[in-house]
CSV table of N, CA and C in Angstrom, one decimal:
chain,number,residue,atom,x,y,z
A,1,UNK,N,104.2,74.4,92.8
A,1,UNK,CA,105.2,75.4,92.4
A,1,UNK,C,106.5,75.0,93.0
A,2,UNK,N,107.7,75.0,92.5
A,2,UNK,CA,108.8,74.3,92.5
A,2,UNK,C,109.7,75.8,93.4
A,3,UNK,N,110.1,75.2,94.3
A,3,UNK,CA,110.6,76.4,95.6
A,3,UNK,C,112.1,77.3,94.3
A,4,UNK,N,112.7,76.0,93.3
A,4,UNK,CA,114.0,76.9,92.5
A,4,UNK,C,113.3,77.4,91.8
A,5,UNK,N,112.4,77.2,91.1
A,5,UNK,CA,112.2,78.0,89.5
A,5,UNK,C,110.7,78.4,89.8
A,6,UNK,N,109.9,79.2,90.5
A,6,UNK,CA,108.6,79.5,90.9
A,6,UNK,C,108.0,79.4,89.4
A,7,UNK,N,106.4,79.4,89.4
A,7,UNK,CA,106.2,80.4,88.3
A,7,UNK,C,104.3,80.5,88.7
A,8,UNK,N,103.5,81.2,87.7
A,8,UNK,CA,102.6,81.6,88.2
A,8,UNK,C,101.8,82.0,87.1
A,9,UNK,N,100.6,81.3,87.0
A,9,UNK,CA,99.2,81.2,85.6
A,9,UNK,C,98.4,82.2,86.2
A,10,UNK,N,98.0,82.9,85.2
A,10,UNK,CA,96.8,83.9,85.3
A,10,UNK,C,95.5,83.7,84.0
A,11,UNK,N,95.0,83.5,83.9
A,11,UNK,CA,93.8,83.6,82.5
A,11,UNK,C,92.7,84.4,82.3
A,12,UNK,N,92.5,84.8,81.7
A,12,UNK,CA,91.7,85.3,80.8
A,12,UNK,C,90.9,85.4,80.1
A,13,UNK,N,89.8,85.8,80.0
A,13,UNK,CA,89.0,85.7,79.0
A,13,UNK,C,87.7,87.1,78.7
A,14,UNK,N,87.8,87.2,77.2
A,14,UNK,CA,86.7,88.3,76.8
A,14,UNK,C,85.2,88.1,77.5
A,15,UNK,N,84.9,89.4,78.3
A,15,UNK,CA,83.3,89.7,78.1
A,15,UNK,C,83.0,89.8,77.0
A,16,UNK,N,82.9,91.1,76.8
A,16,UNK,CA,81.7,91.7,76.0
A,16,UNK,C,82.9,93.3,75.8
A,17,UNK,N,83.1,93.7,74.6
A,17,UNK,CA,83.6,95.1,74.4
A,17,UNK,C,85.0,94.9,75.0
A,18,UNK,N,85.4,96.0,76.4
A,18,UNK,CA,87.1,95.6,76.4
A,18,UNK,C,87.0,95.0,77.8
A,19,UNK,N,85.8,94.3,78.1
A,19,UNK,CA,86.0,94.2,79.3
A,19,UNK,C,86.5,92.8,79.4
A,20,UNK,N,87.3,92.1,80.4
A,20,UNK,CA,88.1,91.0,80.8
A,20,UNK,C,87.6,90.1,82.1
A,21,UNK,N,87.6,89.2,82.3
A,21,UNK,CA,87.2,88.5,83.6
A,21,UNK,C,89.0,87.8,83.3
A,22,UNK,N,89.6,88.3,84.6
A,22,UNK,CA,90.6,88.0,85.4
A,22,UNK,C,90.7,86.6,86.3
A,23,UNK,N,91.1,86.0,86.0
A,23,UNK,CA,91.2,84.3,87.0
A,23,UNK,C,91.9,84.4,87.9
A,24,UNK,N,92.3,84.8,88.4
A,24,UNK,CA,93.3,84.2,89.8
A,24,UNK,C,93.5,82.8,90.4
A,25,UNK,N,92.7,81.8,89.7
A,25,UNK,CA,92.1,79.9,90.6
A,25,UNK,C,91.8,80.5,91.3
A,26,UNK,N,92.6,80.1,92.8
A,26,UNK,CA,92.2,79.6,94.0
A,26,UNK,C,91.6,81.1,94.5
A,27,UNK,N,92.0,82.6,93.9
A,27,UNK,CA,92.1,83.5,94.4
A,27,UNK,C,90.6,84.2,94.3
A,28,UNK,N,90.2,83.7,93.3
A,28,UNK,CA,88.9,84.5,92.5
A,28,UNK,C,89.5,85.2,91.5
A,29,UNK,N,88.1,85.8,91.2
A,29,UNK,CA,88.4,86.7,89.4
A,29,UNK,C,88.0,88.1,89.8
A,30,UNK,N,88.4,89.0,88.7
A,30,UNK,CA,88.4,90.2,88.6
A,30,UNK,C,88.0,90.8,87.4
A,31,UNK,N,87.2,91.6,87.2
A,31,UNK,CA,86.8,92.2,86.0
A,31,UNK,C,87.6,93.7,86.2
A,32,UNK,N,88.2,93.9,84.6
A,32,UNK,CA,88.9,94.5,84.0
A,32,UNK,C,88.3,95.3,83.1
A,33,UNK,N,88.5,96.6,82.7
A,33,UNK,CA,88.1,97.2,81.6
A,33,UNK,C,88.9,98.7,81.2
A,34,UNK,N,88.4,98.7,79.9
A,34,UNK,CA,89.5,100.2,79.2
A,34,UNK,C,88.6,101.0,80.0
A,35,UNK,N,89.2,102.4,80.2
A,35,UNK,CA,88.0,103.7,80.1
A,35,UNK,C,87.8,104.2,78.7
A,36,UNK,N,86.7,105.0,79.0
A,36,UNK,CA,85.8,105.3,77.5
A,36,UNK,C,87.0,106.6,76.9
A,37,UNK,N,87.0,106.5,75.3
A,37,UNK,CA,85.7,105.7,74.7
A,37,UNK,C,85.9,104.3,73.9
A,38,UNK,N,87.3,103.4,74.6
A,38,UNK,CA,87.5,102.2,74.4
A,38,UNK,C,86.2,101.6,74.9
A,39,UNK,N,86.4,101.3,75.7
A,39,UNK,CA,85.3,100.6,77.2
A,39,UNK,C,84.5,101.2,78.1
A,40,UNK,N,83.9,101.0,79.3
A,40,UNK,CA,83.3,101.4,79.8
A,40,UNK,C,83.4,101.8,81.1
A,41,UNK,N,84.9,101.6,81.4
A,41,UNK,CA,84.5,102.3,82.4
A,41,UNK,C,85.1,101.1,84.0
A,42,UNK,N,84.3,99.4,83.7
A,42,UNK,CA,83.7,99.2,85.1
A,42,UNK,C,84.6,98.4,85.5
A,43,UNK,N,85.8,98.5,85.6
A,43,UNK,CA,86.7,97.5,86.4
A,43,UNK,C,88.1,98.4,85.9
A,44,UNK,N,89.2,98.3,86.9
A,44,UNK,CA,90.4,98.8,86.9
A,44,UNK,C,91.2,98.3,85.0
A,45,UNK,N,91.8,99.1,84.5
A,45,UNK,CA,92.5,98.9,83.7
A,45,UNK,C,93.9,98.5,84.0
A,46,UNK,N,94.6,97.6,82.3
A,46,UNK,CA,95.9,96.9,83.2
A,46,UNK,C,96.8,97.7,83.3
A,47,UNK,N,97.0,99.4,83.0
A,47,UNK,CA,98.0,100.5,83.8
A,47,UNK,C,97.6,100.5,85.3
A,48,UNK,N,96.9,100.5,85.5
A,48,UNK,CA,96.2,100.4,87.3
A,48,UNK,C,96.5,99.0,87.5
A,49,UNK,N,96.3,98.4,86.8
A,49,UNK,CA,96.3,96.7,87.7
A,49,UNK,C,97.8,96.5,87.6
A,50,UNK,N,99.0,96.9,86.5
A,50,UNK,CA,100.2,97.6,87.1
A,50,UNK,C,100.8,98.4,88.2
A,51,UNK,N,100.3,99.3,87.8
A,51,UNK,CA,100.5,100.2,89.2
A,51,UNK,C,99.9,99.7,90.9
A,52,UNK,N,99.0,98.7,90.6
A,52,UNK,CA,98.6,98.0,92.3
A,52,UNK,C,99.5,97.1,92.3
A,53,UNK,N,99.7,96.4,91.4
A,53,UNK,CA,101.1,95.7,91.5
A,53,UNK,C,102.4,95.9,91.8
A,54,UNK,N,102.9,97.2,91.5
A,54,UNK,CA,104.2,97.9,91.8
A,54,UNK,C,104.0,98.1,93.5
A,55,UNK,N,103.3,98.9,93.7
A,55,UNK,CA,103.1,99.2,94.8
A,55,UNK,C,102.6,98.4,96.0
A,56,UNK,N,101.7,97.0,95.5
A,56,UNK,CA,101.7,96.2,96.6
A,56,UNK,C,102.9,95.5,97.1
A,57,UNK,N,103.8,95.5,95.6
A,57,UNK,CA,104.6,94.6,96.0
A,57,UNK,C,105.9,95.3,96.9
A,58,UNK,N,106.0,96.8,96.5
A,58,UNK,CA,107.4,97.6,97.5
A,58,UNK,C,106.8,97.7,99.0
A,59,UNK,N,105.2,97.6,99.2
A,59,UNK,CA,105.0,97.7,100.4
A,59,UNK,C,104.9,95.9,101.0
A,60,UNK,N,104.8,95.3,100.7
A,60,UNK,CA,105.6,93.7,101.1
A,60,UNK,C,106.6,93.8,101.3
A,61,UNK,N,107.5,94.5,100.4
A,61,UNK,CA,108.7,94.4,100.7
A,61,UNK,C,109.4,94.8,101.5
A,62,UNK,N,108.9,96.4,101.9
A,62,UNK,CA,109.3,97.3,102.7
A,62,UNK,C,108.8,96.3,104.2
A,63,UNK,N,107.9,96.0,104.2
A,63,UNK,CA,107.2,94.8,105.6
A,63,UNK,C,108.3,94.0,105.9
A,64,UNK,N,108.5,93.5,105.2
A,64,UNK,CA,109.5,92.0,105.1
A,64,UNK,C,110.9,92.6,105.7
A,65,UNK,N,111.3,93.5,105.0
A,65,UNK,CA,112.6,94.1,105.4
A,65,UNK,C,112.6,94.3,106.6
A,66,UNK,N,111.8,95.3,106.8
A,66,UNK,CA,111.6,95.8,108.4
A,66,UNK,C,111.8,94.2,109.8
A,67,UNK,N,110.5,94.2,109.1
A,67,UNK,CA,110.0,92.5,109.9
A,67,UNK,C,111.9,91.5,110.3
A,68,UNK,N,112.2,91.8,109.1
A,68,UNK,CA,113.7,90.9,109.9
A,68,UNK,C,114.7,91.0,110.5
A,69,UNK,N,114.7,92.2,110.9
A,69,UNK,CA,114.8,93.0,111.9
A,69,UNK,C,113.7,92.7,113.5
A,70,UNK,N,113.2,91.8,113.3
A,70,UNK,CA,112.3,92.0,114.7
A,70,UNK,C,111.6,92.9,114.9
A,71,UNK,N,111.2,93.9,113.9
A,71,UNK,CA,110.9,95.2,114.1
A,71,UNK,C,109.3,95.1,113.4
A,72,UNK,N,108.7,96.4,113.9
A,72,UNK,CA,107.3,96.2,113.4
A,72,UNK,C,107.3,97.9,112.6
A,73,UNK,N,106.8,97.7,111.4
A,73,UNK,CA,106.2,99.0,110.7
A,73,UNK,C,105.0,99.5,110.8
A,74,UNK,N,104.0,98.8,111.9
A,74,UNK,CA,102.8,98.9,111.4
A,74,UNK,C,102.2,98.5,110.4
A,75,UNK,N,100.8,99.2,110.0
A,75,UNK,CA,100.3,99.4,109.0
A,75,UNK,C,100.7,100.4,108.0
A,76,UNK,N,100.9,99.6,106.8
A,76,UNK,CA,102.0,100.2,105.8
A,76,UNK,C,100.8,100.7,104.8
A,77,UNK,N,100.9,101.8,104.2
A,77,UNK,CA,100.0,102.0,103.1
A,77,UNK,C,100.8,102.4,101.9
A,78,UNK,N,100.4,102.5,100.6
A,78,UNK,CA,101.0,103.1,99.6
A,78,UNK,C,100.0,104.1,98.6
A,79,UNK,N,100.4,104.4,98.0
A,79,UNK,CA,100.1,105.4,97.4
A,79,UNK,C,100.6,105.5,95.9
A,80,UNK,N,100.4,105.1,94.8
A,80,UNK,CA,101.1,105.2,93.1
A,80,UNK,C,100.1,106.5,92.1
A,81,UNK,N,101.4,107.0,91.9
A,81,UNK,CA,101.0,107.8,90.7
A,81,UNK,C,101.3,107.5,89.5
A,82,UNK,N,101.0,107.3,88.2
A,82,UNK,CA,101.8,106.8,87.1
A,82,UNK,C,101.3,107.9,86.2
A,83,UNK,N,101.9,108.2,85.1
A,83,UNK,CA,101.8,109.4,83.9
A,83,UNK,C,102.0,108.4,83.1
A,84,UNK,N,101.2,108.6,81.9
A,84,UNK,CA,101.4,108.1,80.5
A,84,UNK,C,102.0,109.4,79.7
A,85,UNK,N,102.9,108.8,78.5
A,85,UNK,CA,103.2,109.7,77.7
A,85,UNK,C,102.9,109.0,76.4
A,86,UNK,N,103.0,109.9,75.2
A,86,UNK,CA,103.0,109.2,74.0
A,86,UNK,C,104.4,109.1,73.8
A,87,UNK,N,104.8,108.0,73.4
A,87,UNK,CA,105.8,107.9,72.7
A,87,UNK,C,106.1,106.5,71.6
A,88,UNK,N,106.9,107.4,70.4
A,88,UNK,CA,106.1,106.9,69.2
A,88,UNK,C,105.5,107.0,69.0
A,89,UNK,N,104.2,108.0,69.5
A,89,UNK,CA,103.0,108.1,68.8
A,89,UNK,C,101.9,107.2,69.8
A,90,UNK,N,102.8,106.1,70.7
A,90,UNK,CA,101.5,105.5,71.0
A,90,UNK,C,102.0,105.5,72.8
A,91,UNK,N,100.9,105.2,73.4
A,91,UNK,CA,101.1,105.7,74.7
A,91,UNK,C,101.6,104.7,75.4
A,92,UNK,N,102.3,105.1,76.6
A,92,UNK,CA,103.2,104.2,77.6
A,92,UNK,C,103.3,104.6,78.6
A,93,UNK,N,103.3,104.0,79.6
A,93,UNK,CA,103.6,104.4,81.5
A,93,UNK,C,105.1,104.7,81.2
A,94,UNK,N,105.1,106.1,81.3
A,94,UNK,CA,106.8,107.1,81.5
A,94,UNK,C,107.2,107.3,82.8
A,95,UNK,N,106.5,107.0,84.1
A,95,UNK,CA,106.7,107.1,85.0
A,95,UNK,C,105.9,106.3,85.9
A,96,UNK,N,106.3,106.2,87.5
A,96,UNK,CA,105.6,105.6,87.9
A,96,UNK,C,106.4,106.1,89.7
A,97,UNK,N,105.3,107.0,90.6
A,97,UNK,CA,105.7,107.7,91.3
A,97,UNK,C,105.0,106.6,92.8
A,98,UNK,N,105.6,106.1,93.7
A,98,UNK,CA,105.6,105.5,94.7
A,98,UNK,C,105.8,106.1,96.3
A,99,UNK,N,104.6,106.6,96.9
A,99,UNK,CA,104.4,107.3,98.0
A,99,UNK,C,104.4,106.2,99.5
A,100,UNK,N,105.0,105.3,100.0
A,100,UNK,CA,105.1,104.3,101.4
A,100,UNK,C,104.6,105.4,102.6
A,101,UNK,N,104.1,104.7,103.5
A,101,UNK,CA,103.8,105.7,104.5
A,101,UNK,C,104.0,104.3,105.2
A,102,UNK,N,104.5,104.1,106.7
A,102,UNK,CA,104.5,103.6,108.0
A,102,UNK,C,103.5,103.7,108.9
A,103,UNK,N,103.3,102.7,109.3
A,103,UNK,CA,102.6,102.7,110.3
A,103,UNK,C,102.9,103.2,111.8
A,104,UNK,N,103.7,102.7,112.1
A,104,UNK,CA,104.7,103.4,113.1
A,104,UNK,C,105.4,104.0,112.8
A,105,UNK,N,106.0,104.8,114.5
A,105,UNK,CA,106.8,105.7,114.4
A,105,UNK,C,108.3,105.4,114.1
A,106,UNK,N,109.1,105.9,113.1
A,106,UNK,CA,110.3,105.7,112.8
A,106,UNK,C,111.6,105.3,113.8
A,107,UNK,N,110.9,106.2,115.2
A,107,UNK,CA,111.7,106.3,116.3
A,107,UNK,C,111.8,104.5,116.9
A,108,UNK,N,111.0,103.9,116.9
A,108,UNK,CA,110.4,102.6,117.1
A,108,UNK,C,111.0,101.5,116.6
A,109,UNK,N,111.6,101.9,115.4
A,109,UNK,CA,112.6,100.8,115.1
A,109,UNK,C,113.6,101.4,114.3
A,110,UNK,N,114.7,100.7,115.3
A,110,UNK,CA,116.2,101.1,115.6
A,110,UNK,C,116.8,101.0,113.8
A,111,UNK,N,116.6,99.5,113.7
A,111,UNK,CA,117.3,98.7,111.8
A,111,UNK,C,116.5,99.6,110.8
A,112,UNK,N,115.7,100.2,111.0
A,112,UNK,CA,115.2,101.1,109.8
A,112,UNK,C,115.7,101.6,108.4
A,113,UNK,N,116.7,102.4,108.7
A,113,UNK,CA,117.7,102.5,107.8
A,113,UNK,C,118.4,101.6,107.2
A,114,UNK,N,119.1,100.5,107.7
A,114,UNK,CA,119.2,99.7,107.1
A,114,UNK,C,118.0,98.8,105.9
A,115,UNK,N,116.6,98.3,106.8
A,115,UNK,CA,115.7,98.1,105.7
A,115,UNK,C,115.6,98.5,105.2
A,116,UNK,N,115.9,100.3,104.7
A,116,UNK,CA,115.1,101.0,103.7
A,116,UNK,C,116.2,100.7,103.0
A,117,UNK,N,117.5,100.9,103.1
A,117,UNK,CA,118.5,100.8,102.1
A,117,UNK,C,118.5,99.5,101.5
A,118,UNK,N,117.6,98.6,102.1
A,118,UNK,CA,117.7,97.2,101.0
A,118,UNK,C,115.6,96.8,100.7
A,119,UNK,N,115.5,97.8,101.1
A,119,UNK,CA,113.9,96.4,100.8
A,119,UNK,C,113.4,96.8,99.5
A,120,UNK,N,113.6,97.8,98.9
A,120,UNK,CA,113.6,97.7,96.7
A,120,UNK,C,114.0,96.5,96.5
A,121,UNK,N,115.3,96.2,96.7
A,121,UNK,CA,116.1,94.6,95.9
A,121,UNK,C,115.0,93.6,96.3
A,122,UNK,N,114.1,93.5,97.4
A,122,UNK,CA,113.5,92.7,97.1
A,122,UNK,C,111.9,92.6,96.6
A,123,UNK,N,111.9,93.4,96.1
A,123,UNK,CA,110.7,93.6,95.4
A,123,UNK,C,110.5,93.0,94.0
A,124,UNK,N,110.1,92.0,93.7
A,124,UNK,CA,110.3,91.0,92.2
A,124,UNK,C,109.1,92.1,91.4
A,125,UNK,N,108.1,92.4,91.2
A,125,UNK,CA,108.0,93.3,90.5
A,125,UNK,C,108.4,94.5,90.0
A,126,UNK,N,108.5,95.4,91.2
A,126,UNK,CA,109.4,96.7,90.8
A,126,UNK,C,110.7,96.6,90.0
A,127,UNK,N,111.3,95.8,90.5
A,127,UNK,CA,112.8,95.1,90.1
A,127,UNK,C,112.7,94.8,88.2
A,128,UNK,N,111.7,94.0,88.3
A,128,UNK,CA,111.3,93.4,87.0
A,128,UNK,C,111.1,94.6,86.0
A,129,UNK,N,109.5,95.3,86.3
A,129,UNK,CA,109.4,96.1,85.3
A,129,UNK,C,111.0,97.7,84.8
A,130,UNK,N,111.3,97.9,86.4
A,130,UNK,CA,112.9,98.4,85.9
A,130,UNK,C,113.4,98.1,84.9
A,131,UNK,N,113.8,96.6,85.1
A,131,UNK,CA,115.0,96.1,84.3
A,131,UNK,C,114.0,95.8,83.0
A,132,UNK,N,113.2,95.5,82.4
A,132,UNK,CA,112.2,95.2,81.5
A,132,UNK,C,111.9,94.0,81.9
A,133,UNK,N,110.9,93.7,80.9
A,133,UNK,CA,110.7,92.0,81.2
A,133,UNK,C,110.4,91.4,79.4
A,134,UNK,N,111.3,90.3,79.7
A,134,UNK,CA,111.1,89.6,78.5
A,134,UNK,C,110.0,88.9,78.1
A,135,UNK,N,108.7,89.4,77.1
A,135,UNK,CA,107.3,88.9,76.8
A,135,UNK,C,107.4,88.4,75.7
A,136,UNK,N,107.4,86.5,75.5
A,136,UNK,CA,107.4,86.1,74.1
A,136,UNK,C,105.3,86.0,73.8
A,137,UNK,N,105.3,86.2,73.0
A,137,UNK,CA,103.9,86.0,72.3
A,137,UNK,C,103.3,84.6,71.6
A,138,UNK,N,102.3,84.3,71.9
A,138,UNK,CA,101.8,83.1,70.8
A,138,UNK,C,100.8,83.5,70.8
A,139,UNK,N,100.2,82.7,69.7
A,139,UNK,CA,98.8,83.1,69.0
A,139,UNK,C,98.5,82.2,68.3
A,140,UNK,N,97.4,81.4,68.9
A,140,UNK,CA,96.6,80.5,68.3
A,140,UNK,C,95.1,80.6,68.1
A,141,UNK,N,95.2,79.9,66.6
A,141,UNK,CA,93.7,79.8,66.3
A,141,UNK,C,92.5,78.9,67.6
A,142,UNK,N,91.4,79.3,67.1
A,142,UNK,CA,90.4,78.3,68.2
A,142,UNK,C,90.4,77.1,68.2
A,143,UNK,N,91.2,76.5,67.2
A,143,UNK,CA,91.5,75.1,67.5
A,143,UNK,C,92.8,75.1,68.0
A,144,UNK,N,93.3,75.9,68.3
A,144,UNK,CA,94.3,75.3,68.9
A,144,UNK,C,95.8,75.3,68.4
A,145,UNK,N,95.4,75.8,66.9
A,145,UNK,CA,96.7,75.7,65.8
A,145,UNK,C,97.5,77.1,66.0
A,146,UNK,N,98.8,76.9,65.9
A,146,UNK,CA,99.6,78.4,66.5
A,146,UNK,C,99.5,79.1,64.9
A,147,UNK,N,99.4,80.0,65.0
A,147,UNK,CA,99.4,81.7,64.0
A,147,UNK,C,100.5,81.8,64.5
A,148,UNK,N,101.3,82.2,65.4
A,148,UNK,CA,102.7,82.9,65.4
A,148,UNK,C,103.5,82.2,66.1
């Protein structure tokens, strides 16, 4: 991975019904699934595997911020709520509600306020799904031949 232009493969592939086995390589896999009466139920769906994402990533960040400061936050935990709504008819995460808790006491570190006023900006997910994100699509046949 090139330190100017990062980038990062994830793959995929169908079980059985809506369920997913998730690759990570080096990281391991994850099973993914709709709840019913799409699926069944047995692995996180990708609004939750969004939402662990949002929120892993503001509490790294919120770490990081603190941390450059010389300072320690403790153990950081989070907390996400997200609401779907219909719109258009078809459903979408309309919100997405982010609860940080500290590990330590606020009193403890002096830069605090300052971190909090910048450790959003560095959150490459939160930041991203804000601003949208640009998803081009392809679609190929099993040989290999593009459809779109």
């Amino acid at each position: 991975m090139s330190a100017e232009n990062p980038s990062f493969e994830v793959s995929i592939q169908l079980v059985d019904g809506f369920r997913f086995l998730v690759d990570f390589g080096e990281f391991g896999q994850l099973v993914t699934d709709e709840p019913a009466p799409l699926g069944e139920g047995k692995g996180p769906n990708p609004s939750k595997m969004l939402a662990a994402s949002v929120a892993n990533c503001l509490a790294a960040s919120l770490m990081f911020a603190v941390q450059k400061f010389k300072e320690d936050p403790g153990k950081i935990t989070a907390k996400i709520h997200g609401e779907l709504s219909r719109i258009d008819r078809r459903w979408r995460i309309e919100h997405m509600n982010v609860e940080l808790t500290l590990g330590n006491a606020p009193d403890t570190m002096p830069h605090l306020e300052r971190a909090l006023s910048q450790f959003e900006d560095f959150c490459v997910v939160t930041q991203s799904v804000r601003q949208g994100i640009d998803v081009k699509v392809t679609v190929r046949a099993p040989d290999g031949s593009l459809l779109t």
